mmCIF file of C-alpha atoms in Angstrom:
data_model
loop_
_atom_site.group_PDB
_atom_site.id
_atom_site.type_symbol
_atom_site.label_atom_id
_atom_site.label_comp_id
_atom_site.label_asym_id
_atom_site.label_seq_id
_atom_site.Cartn_x
_atom_site.Cartn_y
_atom_site.Cartn_z
ATOM 1 C CA ALA W 73 29.579 -13.632 6.260
ATOM 2 C CA GLU W 74 26.683 -11.154 6.338
ATOM 3 C CA ARG W 75 25.615 -12.384 9.767
ATOM 4 C CA ALA W 76 29.192 -12.081 11.015
ATOM 5 C CA GLU W 77 29.386 -8.519 9.714
ATOM 6 C CA VAL W 78 26.159 -7.582 11.475
ATOM 7 C CA GLU W 79 27.290 -9.227 14.728
ATOM 8 C CA THR W 80 30.644 -7.419 14.540
ATOM 9 C CA GLU W 81 28.951 -4.056 14.019
ATOM 10 C CA GLU W 82 26.667 -4.716 16.998
ATOM 11 C CA ALA W 83 29.695 -5.676 19.117
ATOM 12 C CA GLU W 84 31.483 -2.473 18.166
ATOM 13 C CA VAL W 85 28.408 -0.416 19.053
ATOM 14 C CA ALA W 86 28.143 -2.192 22.415
ATOM 15 C CA GLU W 87 31.840 -1.642 23.114
ATOM 16 C CA GLN W 88 31.479 2.026 22.267
ATOM 17 C CA ALA W 89 28.517 2.251 24.632
ATOM 18 C CA ALA W 90 30.574 0.531 27.348
ATOM 19 C CA ALA W 91 33.393 3.028 26.878
ATOM 20 C CA GLU W 92 30.929 5.901 27.142
ATOM 21 C CA ALA W 93 29.393 4.407 30.277
ATOM 22 C CA GLN W 94 32.871 4.127 31.784
ATOM 23 C CA GLN W 95 33.494 7.780 30.971
ATOM 24 C CA GLU W 96 30.211 8.716 32.635
ATOM 25 C CA LEU W 97 31.351 6.765 35.705
ATOM 26 C CA GLU W 98 34.602 8.720 35.767
ATOM 27 C CA ASP W 99 32.654 11.982 35.529
ATOM 28 C CA ALA W 100 30.364 10.857 38.349
ATOM 29 C CA LYS W 101 33.368 10.081 40.548
ATOM 30 C CA LEU W 102 34.688 13.577 39.967
ATOM 31 C CA SER W 103 31.360 15.019 41.130
ATOM 32 C CA GLY W 104 31.585 13.143 44.464
ATOM 33 C CA ASP W 105 27.848 12.328 44.322
ATOM 34 C CA THR W 106 27.671 8.796 45.787
ATOM 35 C CA GLU W 107 24.187 8.135 44.406
ATOM 36 C CA LEU W 108 25.279 9.257 40.949
ATOM 37 C CA ILE W 109 28.436 7.149 41.239
ATOM 38 C CA ALA W 110 26.466 4.042 42.229
ATOM 39 C CA GLN W 111 24.068 4.551 39.309
ATOM 40 C CA ALA W 112 26.971 5.077 36.874
ATOM 41 C CA GLU W 113 28.736 1.969 38.186
ATOM 42 C CA ALA W 114 25.626 -0.126 37.600
ATOM 43 C CA GLN W 115 25.241 1.243 34.093
ATOM 44 C CA ALA W 116 28.939 0.673 33.351
ATOM 45 C CA ASP W 117 28.750 -2.920 34.613
ATOM 46 C CA GLU W 118 25.690 -3.608 32.500
ATOM 47 C CA ALA W 119 27.273 -1.990 29.435
ATOM 48 C CA MET W 120 30.432 -4.052 29.920
ATOM 49 C CA ALA W 121 28.407 -7.251 30.227
ATOM 50 C CA VAL W 122 26.457 -6.443 27.064
ATOM 51 C CA ALA W 123 29.678 -5.592 25.207
ATOM 52 C CA ALA W 124 31.307 -8.862 26.291
ATOM 53 C CA GLU W 125 28.244 -10.841 25.208
ATOM 54 C CA GLU W 126 28.047 -9.059 21.858
ATOM 55 C CA ARG W 127 31.758 -9.600 21.236
ATOM 56 C CA ALA W 128 31.437 -13.307 22.056
ATOM 57 C CA GLU W 129 28.552 -13.600 19.600
ATOM 58 C CA ALA W 130 30.539 -11.693 16.970
ATOM 59 C CA ASP W 131 33.562 -13.945 17.461
ATOM 60 C CA ALA W 132 31.372 -17.031 17.168
ATOM 61 C CA ALA W 133 29.748 -15.649 14.003
ATOM 62 C CA GLN W 134 33.167 -14.894 12.540
ATOM 63 C CA GLN W 135 34.261 -18.445 13.295
ATOM 64 C CA VAL W 136 31.167 -19.856 11.600
ATOM 65 C CA ALA W 137 31.691 -17.564 8.619
ATOM 66 C CA GLY W 138 35.302 -18.680 8.358
ATOM 67 C CA ASP W 139 34.317 -22.333 8.542
ATOM 68 C CA GLU W 140 31.615 -21.868 5.922
ATOM 69 C CA ALA W 141 34.003 -19.986 3.634
ATOM 70 C CA SER W 142 36.588 -22.736 4.013
ATOM 71 C CA GLU W 143 34.012 -25.425 3.230
ATOM 72 C CA ALA W 144 32.772 -23.464 0.214
ATOM 73 C CA MET W 145 36.308 -23.029 -1.040
ATOM 74 C CA VAL W 146 37.075 -26.732 -0.593
ATOM 75 C CA ALA W 147 33.888 -27.585 -2.480
ATOM 76 C CA ALA W 148 34.855 -25.163 -5.249
ATOM 77 C CA VAL W 149 38.319 -26.709 -5.485
ATOM 78 C CA ASP W 150 36.829 -30.219 -5.603
ATOM 79 C CA ALA W 151 34.307 -29.174 -8.260
ATOM 80 C CA ALA W 152 36.984 -27.490 -10.365
ATOM 81 C CA ALA W 153 39.256 -30.525 -10.060
ATOM 82 C CA ALA W 154 36.409 -32.872 -11.035
ATOM 83 C CA GLU W 155 35.589 -30.663 -14.018
ATOM 84 C CA ALA W 156 39.239 -30.676 -15.062
ATOM 85 C CA VAL W 157 39.403 -34.477 -14.817
ATOM 86 C CA ALA W 158 36.189 -34.822 -16.838
ATOM 87 C CA CYS W 159 37.477 -32.457 -19.511
ATOM 88 C CA GLN W 160 40.789 -34.313 -19.660
ATOM 89 C CA ALA W 161 38.918 -37.600 -20.111
ATOM 90 C CA VAL W 162 36.878 -36.105 -22.958
ATOM 91 C CA ALA W 163 40.044 -34.672 -24.510
ATOM 92 C CA ALA W 164 41.773 -38.060 -24.310
ATOM 93 C CA LYS W 165 38.758 -39.762 -25.932
ATOM 94 C CA GLU W 166 38.593 -37.165 -28.708
ATOM 95 C CA MET W 167 42.335 -37.461 -29.312
ATOM 96 C CA LEU W 168 42.071 -41.247 -29.599
ATOM 97 C CA GLU W 169 39.165 -40.972 -32.039
ATOM 98 C CA SER W 170 41.088 -38.374 -34.016
ATOM 99 C CA GLU W 171 44.124 -40.628 -34.291
ATOM 100 C CA GLU W 172 41.966 -43.588 -35.356
ATOM 101 C CA ALA W 173 40.200 -41.455 -37.956
ATOM 102 C CA ALA W 174 43.537 -40.233 -39.299
ATOM 103 C CA GLU W 175 44.762 -43.822 -39.622
ATOM 104 C CA ARG W 176 41.553 -44.839 -41.437
ATOM 105 C CA ALA W 177 41.909 -41.867 -43.780
ATOM 106 C CA GLU W 178 45.497 -42.834 -44.547
ATOM 107 C CA VAL W 179 44.469 -46.407 -45.392
ATOM 108 C CA GLU W 180 41.569 -45.205 -47.556
ATOM 109 C CA THR W 181 43.866 -42.781 -49.388
ATOM 110 C CA GLU W 182 46.402 -45.520 -50.085
ATOM 111 C CA GLU W 183 43.625 -47.783 -51.419
ATOM 112 C CA ALA W 184 42.331 -44.964 -53.620
ATOM 113 C CA GLU W 185 45.813 -44.379 -55.025
ATOM 114 C CA VAL W 186 46.182 -48.101 -55.785
ATOM 115 C CA ALA W 187 42.785 -48.141 -57.529
ATOM 116 C CA GLU W 188 43.640 -45.035 -59.547
ATOM 117 C CA GLN W 189 46.932 -46.628 -60.580
ATOM 118 C CA ALA W 190 45.044 -49.736 -61.686
ATOM 119 C CA ALA W 191 42.594 -47.578 -63.633
ATOM 120 C CA ALA W 192 45.464 -45.820 -65.368
ATOM 121 C CA GLU W 193 46.994 -49.177 -66.305
ATOM 122 C CA ALA W 194 43.622 -50.423 -67.604
ATOM 123 C CA GLN W 195 43.315 -47.272 -69.713
ATOM 124 C CA GLN W 196 46.783 -47.877 -71.110
ATOM 125 C CA GLU W 197 45.827 -51.481 -71.991
ATOM 126 C CA LEU W 198 42.755 -50.119 -73.779
ATOM 127 C CA GLU W 199 44.960 -47.791 -75.837
ATOM 128 C CA ASP W 200 47.252 -50.703 -76.702
ATOM 129 C CA ALA W 201 44.233 -52.829 -77.718
ATOM 130 C CA LYS W 202 42.979 -50.079 -80.010
ATOM 131 C CA LEU W 203 46.363 -50.002 -81.722
ATOM 132 C CA SER W 204 46.135 -53.762 -82.381
ATOM 133 C CA GLY W 205 42.797 -53.375 -84.177
ATOM 134 C CA ASP W 206 41.420 -56.498 -82.491
ATOM 135 C CA THR W 207 37.749 -55.623 -81.826
ATOM 136 C CA GLU W 208 37.269 -58.402 -79.309
ATOM 137 C CA LEU W 209 40.395 -57.361 -77.413
ATOM 138 C CA ILE W 210 39.288 -53.742 -77.581
ATOM 139 C CA ALA W 211 35.834 -54.572 -76.146
ATOM 140 C CA GLN W 212 37.397 -56.560 -73.337
ATOM 141 C CA ALA W 213 39.885 -53.757 -72.540
ATOM 142 C CA GLU W 214 37.096 -51.173 -72.543
ATOM 143 C CA ALA W 215 35.072 -53.210 -70.045
ATOM 144 C CA GLN W 216 38.092 -53.617 -67.784
ATOM 145 C CA ALA W 217 38.952 -49.910 -68.031
ATOM 146 C CA ASP W 218 35.362 -48.888 -67.192
ATOM 147 C CA GLU W 219 35.327 -51.198 -64.194
ATOM 148 C CA ALA W 220 38.742 -49.957 -62.990
ATOM 149 C CA MET W 221 37.625 -46.318 -63.353
ATOM 150 C CA ALA W 222 34.449 -47.020 -61.352
ATOM 151 C CA VAL W 223 36.438 -48.715 -58.604
ATOM 152 C CA ALA W 224 38.943 -45.838 -58.513
ATOM 153 C CA ALA W 225 36.136 -43.263 -58.273
ATOM 154 C CA GLU W 226 34.508 -45.185 -55.433
ATOM 155 C CA GLU W 227 37.797 -45.557 -53.572
ATOM 156 C CA ARG W 228 38.593 -41.843 -53.994
ATOM 157 C CA ALA W 229 35.139 -40.897 -52.673
ATOM 158 C CA GLU W 230 35.691 -43.106 -49.623
ATOM 159 C CA ALA W 231 39.139 -41.601 -49.090
ATOM 160 C CA ASP W 232 37.765 -38.056 -49.310
ATOM 161 C CA ALA W 233 35.024 -38.911 -46.809
ATOM 162 C CA ALA W 234 37.581 -40.447 -44.449
ATOM 163 C CA GLN W 235 39.749 -37.313 -44.748
ATOM 164 C CA GLN W 236 36.727 -35.172 -43.892
ATOM 165 C CA VAL W 237 35.964 -37.305 -40.845
ATOM 166 C CA ALA W 238 39.596 -37.133 -39.769
ATOM 167 C CA GLY W 239 39.533 -33.335 -40.077
ATOM 168 C CA ASP W 240 36.357 -33.096 -38.015
ATOM 169 C CA GLU W 241 37.768 -35.410 -35.345
ATOM 170 C CA ALA W 242 40.971 -33.387 -35.202
ATOM 171 C CA SER W 243 38.967 -30.177 -34.719
ATOM 172 C CA GLU W 244 36.893 -31.756 -31.948
ATOM 173 C CA ALA W 245 40.064 -33.043 -30.292
ATOM 174 C CA MET W 246 41.570 -29.552 -30.401
ATOM 175 C CA VAL W 247 38.447 -28.011 -28.861
ATOM 176 C CA ALA W 248 38.431 -30.668 -26.142
ATOM 177 C CA ALA W 249 42.122 -30.039 -25.446
ATOM 178 C CA VAL W 250 41.464 -26.302 -25.117
ATOM 179 C CA ASP W 251 38.536 -26.978 -22.771
ATOM 180 C CA ALA W 252 40.675 -29.327 -20.691
ATOM 181 C CA ALA W 253 43.442 -26.735 -20.437
ATOM 182 C CA ALA W 254 40.911 -24.075 -19.413
ATOM 183 C CA ALA W 255 39.389 -26.378 -16.799
ATOM 184 C CA GLU W 256 42.858 -27.147 -15.461
ATOM 185 C CA ALA W 257 43.555 -23.408 -15.226
ATOM 186 C CA VAL W 258 40.300 -22.871 -13.333
ATOM 187 C CA ALA W 259 41.207 -25.691 -10.951
ATOM 188 C CA CYS W 260 44.606 -24.114 -10.322
ATOM 189 C CA GLN W 261 42.960 -20.741 -9.702
ATOM 190 C CA ALA W 262 40.562 -22.358 -7.234
ATOM 191 C CA VAL W 263 43.478 -23.911 -5.365
ATOM 192 C CA ALA W 264 45.291 -20.564 -5.344
ATOM 193 C CA ALA W 265 42.173 -18.801 -4.045
ATOM 194 C CA LYS W 266 41.809 -21.420 -1.312
ATOM 195 C CA GLU W 267 45.442 -20.960 -0.291
ATOM 196 C CA MET W 268 44.976 -17.181 -0.283
ATOM 197 C CA LEU W 269 41.882 -17.484 1.898
ATOM 198 C CA GLU W 270 43.719 -19.710 4.350
ATOM 199 C CA SER W 271 46.617 -17.245 4.414
ATOM 200 C CA GLU W 272 44.269 -14.325 5.084
ATOM 201 C CA GLU W 273 42.487 -16.265 7.835
ATOM 202 C CA ALA W 274 45.832 -17.065 9.457
ATOM 203 C CA ALA W 275 46.813 -13.393 9.271
ATOM 204 C CA VAL W 276 43.518 -12.342 10.853
ATOM 205 C CA ARG W 277 43.946 -14.886 13.641
ATOM 206 C CA ALA W 278 47.476 -13.658 14.287
ATOM 207 C CA ALA W 279 46.337 -10.036 14.358
ATOM 208 C CA THR W 280 43.435 -10.884 16.668
ATOM 209 C CA GLN W 281 45.717 -12.684 19.092
ATOM 210 C CA ALA W 282 48.133 -9.739 19.106
ATOM 211 C CA ASP W 283 45.396 -7.093 19.391
ATOM 212 C CA PRO W 284 42.008 -8.470 20.546
ATOM 213 C CA PRO W 285 38.876 -6.728 19.160
ATOM 214 C CA LEU W 286 37.851 -5.295 22.537
ATOM 215 C CA VAL W 287 41.300 -3.749 23.003
ATOM 216 C CA ARG W 288 41.073 -2.177 19.555
ATOM 217 C CA ALA W 289 37.657 -0.785 20.362
ATOM 218 C CA ARG W 290 38.985 0.715 23.591
ATOM 219 C CA SER W 291 41.896 2.232 21.696
ATOM 220 C CA ARG W 292 39.509 3.846 19.234
ATOM 221 C CA SER W 293 37.419 5.148 22.107
ATOM 222 C CA SER W 294 40.472 6.673 23.766
ATOM 223 C CA SER W 295 41.480 8.359 20.529
ATOM 224 C CA HIS W 296 38.065 10.065 20.474
ATOM 225 C CA GLY W 297 38.470 11.460 23.992
ATOM 226 C CA ILE W 298 36.683 8.584 25.713
ATOM 227 C CA GLN W 299 38.461 6.773 28.505
ATOM 228 C CA PRO W 300 39.114 3.054 27.955
ATOM 229 C CA VAL W 301 36.950 0.587 29.820
ATOM 230 C CA LEU W 302 38.902 -0.729 32.809
ATOM 231 C CA PRO W 303 37.946 -3.676 34.983
ATOM 232 C CA ARG W 304 36.649 -2.801 38.413
ATOM 233 C CA GLY W 305 39.592 -2.440 40.802
ATOM 234 C CA ALA W 306 42.002 -1.506 38.016
ATOM 235 C CA GLU W 307 40.807 2.110 38.108
ATOM 236 C CA ALA W 308 42.675 2.901 41.318
ATOM 237 C CA THR W 309 45.809 1.254 39.975
ATOM 238 C CA ALA W 310 45.559 3.263 36.765
ATOM 239 C CA ALA W 311 44.977 6.458 38.736
ATOM 240 C CA SER W 312 47.916 5.849 41.065
ATOM 241 C CA GLY W 313 50.077 4.964 38.059
#
């Protein structure tokens, strides 16, 4: 793009110089000095040739710049799409792990509740044994109650740990989902930017076809009091017109 800008500026300078050389030729013709006219014609021809060459180089540079911009935009779109797909895959994995962790936590919680219910029943049996006054029965009930309480505590600890894991997995899944949505948005923006670039390029091509750069340069020269550059042989036609 920078090279194209430089080439375009050089083409515009050359076209301006060609317009000035053409004006000098017109002035020489008015003087009637054949030697001066011949010299001005040679300079005008050379200036026109240089301007045409510079414009061709500028057009080629603009084409290259457009091609490079299009390739860069396509690459950006592909990269954004790949990033979006990768983020979606991570989000899907995290969501699956979150669901599995939630299911494990639910099972662990149910087991803890069953164990706590059993512990409560064992405690009630111990109370009933104490009321009977049977020391052997009391000792047996105490042992069973202690064991049931230990099992319930262990099951509750496992359930709490599973709930913590499920919470962490859910948070990670949410972060991954947000990242995936952001990546998808970036991919959509890249596509929109690519479409905008293609639209602008089409508009530039249409404008160039309707009003070629050299014609625009001549128009600017005329607006500054400089006669447009006419092909040799067209001067008489323009004058007679």
